[in-house]
PDB file of C-alpha atoms in Angstrom:
ATOM      1  CA  MET A   2     102.892-139.609-170.202  1.00 83.00           C
ATOM      2  CA  TYR A   3     102.475-137.790-166.899  1.00 88.00           C
ATOM      3  CA  PHE A   4     106.163-138.183-166.176  1.00 90.00           C
ATOM      4  CA  ILE A   5     107.121-136.437-169.423  1.00 89.00           C
ATOM      5  CA  PHE A   6     104.531-133.704-168.868  1.00 88.00           C
ATOM      6  CA  SER A   7     105.765-133.061-165.332  1.00 89.00           C
ATOM      7  CA  LYS A   8     109.388-132.819-166.515  1.00 86.00           C
ATOM      8  CA  LEU A   9     108.459-130.376-169.301  1.00 86.00           C
ATOM      9  CA  LEU A  10     106.446-128.277-166.855  1.00 87.00           C
ATOM     10  CA  LEU A  11     109.329-128.243-164.389  1.00 86.00           C
ATOM     11  CA  PHE A  12     111.730-127.227-167.172  1.00 82.00           C
ATOM     12  CA  THR A  13     109.547-124.271-168.239  1.00 83.00           C
ATOM     13  CA  LEU A  14     108.943-123.030-164.709  1.00 85.00           C
ATOM     14  CA  MET A  15     112.577-122.810-163.620  1.00 87.00           C
ATOM     15  CA  PRO A  16     113.823-119.198-163.799  1.00 87.00           C
ATOM     16  CA  VAL A  17     117.363-120.221-164.778  1.00 90.00           C
ATOM     17  CA  TYR A  18     116.130-121.436-168.143  1.00 90.00           C
ATOM     18  CA  TRP A  19     114.238-118.180-168.697  1.00 92.00           C
ATOM     19  CA  VAL A  20     117.410-116.190-168.019  1.00 94.00           C
ATOM     20  CA  ILE A  21     119.449-118.376-170.370  1.00 93.00           C
ATOM     21  CA  ALA A  22     116.782-118.128-173.075  1.00 93.00           C
ATOM     22  CA  LEU A  23     116.491-114.329-172.793  1.00 94.00           C
ATOM     23  CA  LEU A  24     120.249-113.770-172.839  1.00 95.00           C
ATOM     24  CA  ALA A  25     120.755-116.216-175.714  1.00 96.00           C
ATOM     25  CA  THR A  26     117.991-114.532-177.704  1.00 95.00           C
ATOM     26  CA  GLY A  27     119.569-111.158-177.029  1.00 95.00           C
ATOM     27  CA  TRP A  28     122.877-112.493-178.246  1.00 95.00           C
ATOM     28  CA  ILE A  29     121.445-114.024-181.441  1.00 95.00           C
ATOM     29  CA  ILE A  30     118.981-111.329-182.555  1.00 94.00           C
ATOM     30  CA  ARG A  31     120.232-108.733-185.043  1.00 94.00           C
ATOM     31  CA  ASN A  32     117.893-105.806-184.368  1.00 94.00           C
ATOM     32  CA  PRO A  33     119.769-103.555-181.886  1.00 93.00           C
ATOM     33  CA  LYS A  34     116.576-102.329-180.221  1.00 95.00           C
ATOM     34  CA  HIS A  35     115.284-105.856-179.551  1.00 95.00           C
ATOM     35  CA  LYS A  36     118.760-107.098-178.656  1.00 96.00           C
ATOM     36  CA  LYS A  37     119.073-104.508-175.905  1.00 96.00           C
ATOM     37  CA  ARG A  38     115.590-105.289-174.557  1.00 96.00           C
ATOM     38  CA  PHE A  39     116.227-109.037-174.355  1.00 96.00           C
ATOM     39  CA  ILE A  40     119.555-108.565-172.599  1.00 96.00           C
ATOM     40  CA  ILE A  41     118.056-106.112-170.105  1.00 96.00           C
ATOM     41  CA  ALA A  42     115.083-108.436-169.507  1.00 96.00           C
ATOM     42  CA  GLY A  43     117.460-111.344-168.891  1.00 95.00           C
ATOM     43  CA  LEU A  44     119.501-109.354-166.414  1.00 95.00           C
ATOM     44  CA  VAL A  45     116.389-108.095-164.608  1.00 94.00           C
ATOM     45  CA  VAL A  46     114.984-111.621-164.300  1.00 93.00           C
ATOM     46  CA  LEU A  47     118.363-112.835-163.051  1.00 92.00           C
ATOM     47  CA  TYR A  48     118.462-110.054-160.456  1.00 92.00           C
ATOM     48  CA  ILE A  49     114.893-110.675-159.268  1.00 90.00           C
ATOM     49  CA  PHE A  50     115.269-114.427-158.866  1.00 87.00           C
ATOM     50  CA  SER A  51     118.725-114.268-157.300  1.00 88.00           C
ATOM     51  CA  ALA A  52     117.774-111.770-154.576  1.00 81.00           C
ATOM     52  CA  PRO A  53     117.273-113.358-151.158  1.00 83.00           C
ATOM     53  CA  ILE A  54     113.774-113.284-149.722  1.00 74.00           C
ATOM     54  CA  PHE A  55     113.515-112.172-146.115  1.00 58.00           C
TER      55      PHE A  55
END
């Protein structure tokens, strides 16, 4: 049980999956206002987590 829980926690904490989920939601949603927000949020998260830390 702990193995499954740890894998699910790892899956939800990885930023790549958040970016994919936000961009996919922005692609699927029909409301133009929400579509734009999800796509922008996905791109911002991608930019933040891909920037090198000094």
